Amino acid sequence: MLKIAKDKLPQLLQAWAAGARVFVPQEKDGTRVFLPWDGQGKLTLDEGNTLEPPKDLFFPRTETMYRYQVQGQEAGVTEVPPFDAKMVLVGVRSCDARSFAIMDDVFLTKGYVDEFYRRRRENTRVVALACTEAAPTCFCTTFGIDPGRAEGVDVQMWPLADGYLLEVVTEAGQELLEQGTGLLTDAGKEEIPAAAKPGLVVDIDGVTAKLQRMFEHPYWTAVSRKCLGCGACTYLCPTCHCFDIQGENRGNSGYKFRCWDSCMFSEYTRMAGGHNPRPSKKERLRNRFLHKLQYFPERYGKFACVGCGRCLDRCPVNVDITRVIREVKEVTL
Amino acid sequence: MSKPRVAVYKMSSCAGCQLEIINLEPILLDLLGAVDLSYFVMARRENEPGPYDIGLVEGAITCGEEIERLKKARQECHLLVALGSCACYGGLPSIKNWQPQRVVENRVYDNLAAIHSTTAYGIDYYVPVDAYLKGCPVSREELLDFIKSTLLGVRPYLRPHSVCVECKLHENVCLFVTEKAICLGPVTTAGCGALCPSRGKPCDGCRGPANDANAVSLARTMAAYGLHSQDIVRYFRKFAGMTSEFSKGAEAV
């Protein structure tokens, strides 16, 4: 176990930034977001989780897939050079670390590997930060996530009053900490601080089985009545991963790109002929909850919610997934 | 093959949407290489008669004479497009629709003898419309995308979802949730690139209702934020009060 003093942390980030792009929560417009470390920003590691999840580092909002050009009767496609920069992601909370495992399931398993995602994911080292305080909207323990220790990361950090404890988890993490020689000291008798205890806990036992019988239930009409369909929940969700593919053309050349989409929008499911299998907000909102709590567990054996609380914190009309889970369990069939 | 011919008509409007066509300046010459602006009174001294391939109609319909001109435009254009929120829904001129005609006219004109105004409607109240380019003024990018797609013979991508989407893509801090500012973004059609919220100003709803806009729920939240019911009415009637979606918002509280 190693320790770094709070005022030495920027130097450690600087050391990592020499060989990689370092992303760390910093202040921007009064909120906290993962930004590239340039030595100037104001770190917000001790102020709770970021407003936006770090998923866009692996799955950018928009990403060019290939370019094409036409000359006379000839047409050609130019591949986009593969992403090969190294990244270090610092200050990832346990909930967001779980979301990486969920995104991996989507993009890397079941017979298809998404190369765009894989290159970014494999080039990234993750340094997690344990939570010692929970926000009122946190409910990660509901999904068996330990706020005090993240899964699938390279280095685990814990906050102390005057610094951070660091523990190596993987070989790649070992290499990272070797770059900090001189800044890190032995932790000695420092104790790992107690993990946060989120007050919001939901009982999810049997919710998947219940939902399997609720597809046609009038409950969805009731819950969708106040939804604005703005899609804020899907953009802020660390596990939402739907995208659309569009093209941009000028003259004889152009490019195809993919961009985030959302199941909360009608055009997401609208067919070329105009038919829409999810014609109203009811079907779309239902899909969002069923995907997180029924379809994903059926396909991958885990819930696609990590209890980060961003959607319930930021919904303009307070559609609350924890309340939906509770109400679903109370519905009589 | 001759170039497609485009006509631009003006009804009751401020001419700001037509100005946006001229404001395409950096690529205007490219555009003129692809289409002929055959009828465009604001920009041409001499205009050519129809028929035209694309007709862009700006402005709301507020008097009988405009109904006549609109029907003629429909006859001479293969595609008829509502250019801007006035042509789409009645826009700003439709604010007058909730007061008696004579009261409104009296406030503006000295001599009412020559004034024969009617309720302000979007153009689709009178004629079939092929496409709606929303906004006050229209978005240049969307206008250009529409013309490009039409030339390519593909369906233009006119965004049906809310302004929130573009705000999220710009990584803006939410004015509505974070700063409790009254923002119509959640119910307003995207396509402007979240122009106002990206500059710290809440959305005024100038592009009219998004697909499946839930104005009732938004109006209730606005009331919960402490906005007076009369102000909620003003918000929803500013640009698109004639639409069924926004009128539900105006009547919700």
mmCIF file of N, CA and C in Angstrom, chain A residues 28-29 31 52 56 61 224-230 232 235-236 244 246 248-250 260 265-267 270 279-281 284 313-317, chain B residues 27 30 145 148 152 155 157-162 164-165 168-174 176-178 186-187 211-215 217-218 221 225:
data_model
loop_
_atom_site.group_PDB
_atom_site.id
_atom_site.type_symbol
_atom_site.label_atom_id
_atom_site.label_comp_id
_atom_site.label_asym_id
_atom_site.label_seq_id
_atom_site.Cartn_x
_atom_site.Cartn_y
_atom_site.Cartn_z
ATOM 1 N N LYS A 28 -15.791 22.443 -14.334
ATOM 2 C CA LYS A 28 -16.103 23.134 -15.582
ATOM 3 C C LYS A 28 -17.524 23.671 -15.489
ATOM 4 N N ASP A 29 -17.697 24.953 -15.689
ATOM 5 C CA ASP A 29 -19.011 25.605 -15.619
ATOM 6 C C ASP A 29 -19.761 25.238 -14.334
ATOM 7 N N THR A 31 -19.694 22.552 -12.672
ATOM 8 C CA THR A 31 -19.956 21.132 -12.434
ATOM 9 C C THR A 31 -18.639 20.363 -12.561
ATOM 10 N N GLU A 52 -21.266 13.873 -15.645
ATOM 11 C CA GLU A 52 -21.384 12.945 -16.768
ATOM 12 C C GLU A 52 -20.472 11.745 -16.531
ATOM 13 N N ASP A 56 -17.862 8.351 -22.604
ATOM 14 C CA ASP A 56 -17.545 8.904 -23.923
ATOM 15 C C ASP A 56 -16.066 8.762 -24.282
ATOM 16 N N ARG A 61 -19.224 10.625 -28.322
ATOM 17 C CA ARG A 61 -20.537 11.126 -28.767
ATOM 18 C C ARG A 61 -20.694 10.983 -30.276
ATOM 19 N N SER A 224 -45.340 6.911 -17.626
ATOM 20 C CA SER A 224 -44.862 7.695 -18.766
ATOM 21 C C SER A 224 -45.558 9.039 -18.882
ATOM 22 N N ARG A 225 -46.602 9.243 -18.074
ATOM 23 C CA ARG A 225 -47.391 10.460 -18.242
ATOM 24 C C ARG A 225 -46.570 11.728 -18.018
ATOM 25 N N LYS A 226 -45.648 11.684 -17.061
ATOM 26 C CA LYS A 226 -44.906 12.924 -16.813
ATOM 27 C C LYS A 226 -43.595 12.997 -17.584
ATOM 28 N N CYS A 227 -43.178 11.920 -18.217
ATOM 29 C CA CYS A 227 -41.900 11.923 -18.945
ATOM 30 C C CYS A 227 -41.943 12.942 -20.083
ATOM 31 N N LEU A 228 -40.887 13.758 -20.180
ATOM 32 C CA LEU A 228 -40.831 14.772 -21.235
ATOM 33 C C LEU A 228 -40.211 14.205 -22.516
ATOM 34 N N GLY A 229 -39.600 13.044 -22.408
ATOM 35 C CA GLY A 229 -38.942 12.468 -23.583
ATOM 36 C C GLY A 229 -37.693 13.222 -23.986
ATOM 37 N N CYS A 230 -37.060 13.916 -23.041
ATOM 38 C CA CYS A 230 -35.908 14.751 -23.392
ATOM 39 C C CYS A 230 -34.649 13.916 -23.602
ATOM 40 N N ALA A 232 -32.458 13.046 -21.360
ATOM 41 C CA ALA A 232 -31.350 13.363 -20.446
ATOM 42 C C ALA A 232 -30.863 12.103 -19.728
ATOM 43 N N TYR A 235 -28.504 10.000 -21.878
ATOM 44 C CA TYR A 235 -27.193 10.617 -22.127
ATOM 45 C C TYR A 235 -26.316 10.579 -20.887
ATOM 46 N N LEU A 236 -26.947 10.661 -19.711
ATOM 47 C CA LEU A 236 -26.169 10.676 -18.484
ATOM 48 C C LEU A 236 -25.948 9.276 -17.939
ATOM 49 N N ASP A 244 -26.621 5.781 -33.575
ATOM 50 C CA ASP A 244 -27.190 5.874 -34.913
ATOM 51 C C ASP A 244 -26.009 6.053 -35.870
ATOM 52 N N GLN A 246 -24.954 7.955 -39.387
ATOM 53 C CA GLN A 246 -25.389 8.977 -40.335
ATOM 54 C C GLN A 246 -24.240 9.297 -41.278
ATOM 55 N N GLU A 248 -22.361 12.359 -43.918
ATOM 56 C CA GLU A 248 -22.250 13.772 -44.279
ATOM 57 C C GLU A 248 -21.545 13.805 -45.628
ATOM 58 N N ASN A 249 -22.165 14.514 -46.573
ATOM 59 C CA ASN A 249 -21.661 14.472 -47.944
ATOM 60 C C ASN A 249 -21.447 15.886 -48.452
ATOM 61 N N ARG A 250 -20.343 16.087 -49.155
ATOM 62 C CA ARG A 250 -20.178 17.364 -49.849
ATOM 63 C C ARG A 250 -19.473 17.081 -51.164
ATOM 64 N N TRP A 260 -24.319 9.117 -30.645
ATOM 65 C CA TRP A 260 -25.222 8.622 -29.605
ATOM 66 C C TRP A 260 -26.670 8.811 -30.038
ATOM 67 N N PHE A 265 -36.408 8.453 -28.065
ATOM 68 C CA PHE A 265 -36.857 9.245 -29.219
ATOM 69 C C PHE A 265 -37.609 8.377 -30.219
ATOM 70 N N SER A 266 -38.612 8.981 -30.844
ATOM 71 C CA SER A 266 -39.435 8.222 -31.775
ATOM 72 C C SER A 266 -38.628 7.783 -32.990
ATOM 73 N N GLU A 267 -37.696 8.616 -33.454
ATOM 74 C CA GLU A 267 -36.993 8.261 -34.693
ATOM 75 C C GLU A 267 -36.028 7.097 -34.481
ATOM 76 N N ARG A 270 -38.113 4.255 -35.670
ATOM 77 C CA ARG A 270 -38.941 4.440 -36.858
ATOM 78 C C ARG A 270 -38.315 3.740 -38.057
ATOM 79 N N PRO A 279 -44.601 3.434 -30.777
ATOM 80 C CA PRO A 279 -45.201 4.678 -31.277
ATOM 81 C C PRO A 279 -45.314 5.798 -30.241
ATOM 82 N N SER A 280 -45.365 5.473 -28.948
ATOM 83 C CA SER A 280 -45.567 6.562 -27.982
ATOM 84 C C SER A 280 -44.567 6.459 -26.842
ATOM 85 N N LYS A 281 -44.611 7.487 -26.016
ATOM 86 C CA LYS A 281 -43.682 7.568 -24.889
ATOM 87 C C LYS A 281 -43.812 6.359 -23.967
ATOM 88 N N ARG A 284 -41.632 3.632 -25.197
ATOM 89 C CA ARG A 284 -40.213 3.987 -25.152
ATOM 90 C C ARG A 284 -39.684 3.983 -23.723
ATOM 91 N N ASP A 313 -31.229 12.121 -10.403
ATOM 92 C CA ASP A 313 -30.808 13.441 -9.969
ATOM 93 C C ASP A 313 -31.117 14.496 -11.032
ATOM 94 N N ARG A 314 -30.978 14.117 -12.316
ATOM 95 C CA ARG A 314 -31.033 15.112 -13.382
ATOM 96 C C ARG A 314 -32.304 15.092 -14.217
ATOM 97 N N CYS A 315 -33.230 14.211 -13.913
ATOM 98 C CA CYS A 315 -34.473 14.198 -14.683
ATOM 99 C C CYS A 315 -35.263 15.470 -14.366
ATOM 100 N N PRO A 316 -35.689 16.226 -15.388
ATOM 101 C CA PRO A 316 -36.419 17.466 -15.116
ATOM 102 C C PRO A 316 -37.742 17.244 -14.386
ATOM 103 N N VAL A 317 -38.313 16.037 -14.519
ATOM 104 C CA VAL A 317 -39.616 15.802 -13.892
ATOM 105 C C VAL A 317 -39.579 14.643 -12.890
ATOM 106 N N ILE B 27 -21.159 29.865 -48.572
ATOM 107 C CA ILE B 27 -21.353 28.794 -49.537
ATOM 108 C C ILE B 27 -22.455 29.150 -50.534
ATOM 109 N N ASP B 30 -21.650 28.262 -54.075
ATOM 110 C CA ASP B 30 -21.786 26.806 -54.284
ATOM 111 C C ASP B 30 -23.251 26.454 -54.502
ATOM 112 N N ASP B 145 -29.113 21.499 -45.464
ATOM 113 C CA ASP B 145 -29.250 20.049 -45.483
ATOM 114 C C ASP B 145 -30.504 19.647 -46.250
ATOM 115 N N LYS B 148 -29.732 20.121 -49.992
ATOM 116 C CA LYS B 148 -28.814 19.056 -50.444
ATOM 117 C C LYS B 148 -29.547 17.725 -50.582
ATOM 118 N N LEU B 152 -30.275 15.389 -53.849
ATOM 119 C CA LEU B 152 -29.806 13.998 -53.916
ATOM 120 C C LEU B 152 -30.975 13.015 -53.996
ATOM 121 N N ARG B 155 -34.380 11.512 -48.198
ATOM 122 C CA ARG B 155 -35.191 12.173 -47.172
ATOM 123 C C ARG B 155 -34.276 13.046 -46.305
ATOM 124 N N TYR B 157 -32.756 14.974 -43.114
ATOM 125 C CA TYR B 157 -32.797 14.639 -41.698
ATOM 126 C C TYR B 157 -33.243 15.870 -40.920
ATOM 127 N N LEU B 158 -34.548 15.995 -40.736
ATOM 128 C CA LEU B 158 -35.101 17.079 -39.933
ATOM 129 C C LEU B 158 -35.374 16.493 -38.557
ATOM 130 N N ARG B 159 -34.656 16.985 -37.569
ATOM 131 C CA ARG B 159 -34.676 16.356 -36.253
ATOM 132 C C ARG B 159 -36.052 16.418 -35.604
ATOM 133 N N PRO B 160 -36.595 15.288 -35.206
ATOM 134 C CA PRO B 160 -37.893 15.320 -34.515
ATOM 135 C C PRO B 160 -37.759 15.434 -33.001
ATOM 136 N N HIS B 161 -36.554 15.171 -32.468
ATOM 137 C CA HIS B 161 -36.420 15.113 -31.006
ATOM 138 C C HIS B 161 -36.232 16.509 -30.403
ATOM 139 N N SER B 162 -36.039 16.545 -29.080
ATOM 140 C CA SER B 162 -36.032 17.825 -28.371
ATOM 141 C C SER B 162 -34.655 18.486 -28.384
ATOM 142 N N CYS B 164 -32.999 19.287 -25.935
ATOM 143 C CA CYS B 164 -32.165 18.676 -24.892
ATOM 144 C C CYS B 164 -31.069 17.806 -25.499
ATOM 145 N N VAL B 165 -31.404 17.121 -26.579
ATOM 146 C CA VAL B 165 -30.436 16.209 -27.193
ATOM 147 C C VAL B 165 -29.196 16.980 -27.629
ATOM 148 N N LYS B 168 -27.176 18.138 -24.704
ATOM 149 C CA LYS B 168 -26.373 17.072 -24.107
ATOM 150 C C LYS B 168 -25.145 16.798 -24.966
ATOM 151 N N LEU B 169 -25.341 16.837 -26.288
ATOM 152 C CA LEU B 169 -24.199 16.574 -27.172
ATOM 153 C C LEU B 169 -23.150 17.675 -27.043
ATOM 154 N N HIS B 170 -23.593 18.882 -26.725
ATOM 155 C CA HIS B 170 -22.650 19.990 -26.512
ATOM 156 C C HIS B 170 -22.073 19.982 -25.097
ATOM 157 N N GLU B 171 -22.534 19.050 -24.271
ATOM 158 C CA GLU B 171 -22.103 18.962 -22.876
ATOM 159 C C GLU B 171 -22.414 20.231 -22.109
ATOM 160 N N ASN B 172 -23.548 20.858 -22.418
ATOM 161 C CA ASN B 172 -23.939 22.047 -21.661
ATOM 162 C C ASN B 172 -24.451 21.638 -20.287
ATOM 163 N N VAL B 173 -24.253 22.526 -19.323
ATOM 164 C CA VAL B 173 -24.882 22.324 -18.021
ATOM 165 C C VAL B 173 -26.369 22.635 -18.198
ATOM 166 N N CYS B 174 -27.220 21.761 -17.665
ATOM 167 C CA CYS B 174 -28.662 21.929 -17.875
ATOM 168 C C CYS B 174 -29.165 23.156 -17.113
ATOM 169 N N PHE B 176 -32.259 24.156 -16.943
ATOM 170 C CA PHE B 176 -33.559 23.862 -16.344
ATOM 171 C C PHE B 176 -33.398 23.150 -15.007
ATOM 172 N N VAL B 177 -32.563 22.116 -14.994
ATOM 173 C CA VAL B 177 -32.421 21.315 -13.778
ATOM 174 C C VAL B 177 -31.442 21.949 -12.804
ATOM 175 N N THR B 178 -30.300 22.436 -13.326
ATOM 176 C CA THR B 178 -29.249 22.922 -12.438
ATOM 177 C C THR B 178 -29.532 24.330 -11.939
ATOM 178 N N PRO B 186 -36.957 20.970 -23.382
ATOM 179 C CA PRO B 186 -37.446 19.585 -23.358
ATOM 180 C C PRO B 186 -38.625 19.315 -24.292
ATOM 181 N N VAL B 187 -39.357 20.357 -24.700
ATOM 182 C CA VAL B 187 -40.515 20.108 -25.564
ATOM 183 C C VAL B 187 -40.340 20.713 -26.956
ATOM 184 N N ASN B 211 -41.392 16.072 -31.454
ATOM 185 C CA ASN B 211 -42.223 14.883 -31.568
ATOM 186 C C ASN B 211 -42.653 14.415 -30.175
ATOM 187 N N ASP B 212 -43.949 14.182 -29.971
ATOM 188 C CA ASP B 212 -44.456 13.714 -28.679
ATOM 189 C C ASP B 212 -44.119 14.655 -27.529
ATOM 190 N N ALA B 213 -44.115 15.947 -27.784
ATOM 191 C CA ALA B 213 -43.774 16.891 -26.721
ATOM 192 C C ALA B 213 -44.779 16.771 -25.580
ATOM 193 N N ASN B 214 -44.254 16.666 -24.369
ATOM 194 C CA ASN B 214 -45.137 16.556 -23.201
ATOM 195 C C ASN B 214 -45.202 17.912 -22.507
ATOM 196 N N ALA B 215 -45.899 18.849 -23.140
ATOM 197 C CA ALA B 215 -45.941 20.218 -22.628
ATOM 198 C C ALA B 215 -46.688 20.298 -21.303
ATOM 199 N N SER B 217 -46.661 18.147 -18.791
ATOM 200 C CA SER B 217 -45.754 17.822 -17.687
ATOM 201 C C SER B 217 -44.763 18.955 -17.447
ATOM 202 N N LEU B 218 -44.269 19.552 -18.550
ATOM 203 C CA LEU B 218 -43.315 20.658 -18.398
ATOM 204 C C LEU B 218 -43.996 21.858 -17.733
ATOM 205 N N THR B 221 -44.160 21.429 -14.096
ATOM 206 C CA THR B 221 -42.867 21.656 -13.454
ATOM 207 C C THR B 221 -42.571 23.155 -13.391
ATOM 208 N N TYR B 225 -41.838 25.456 -10.151
ATOM 209 C CA TYR B 225 -40.692 26.363 -10.000
ATOM 210 C C TYR B 225 -41.147 27.755 -9.545
#
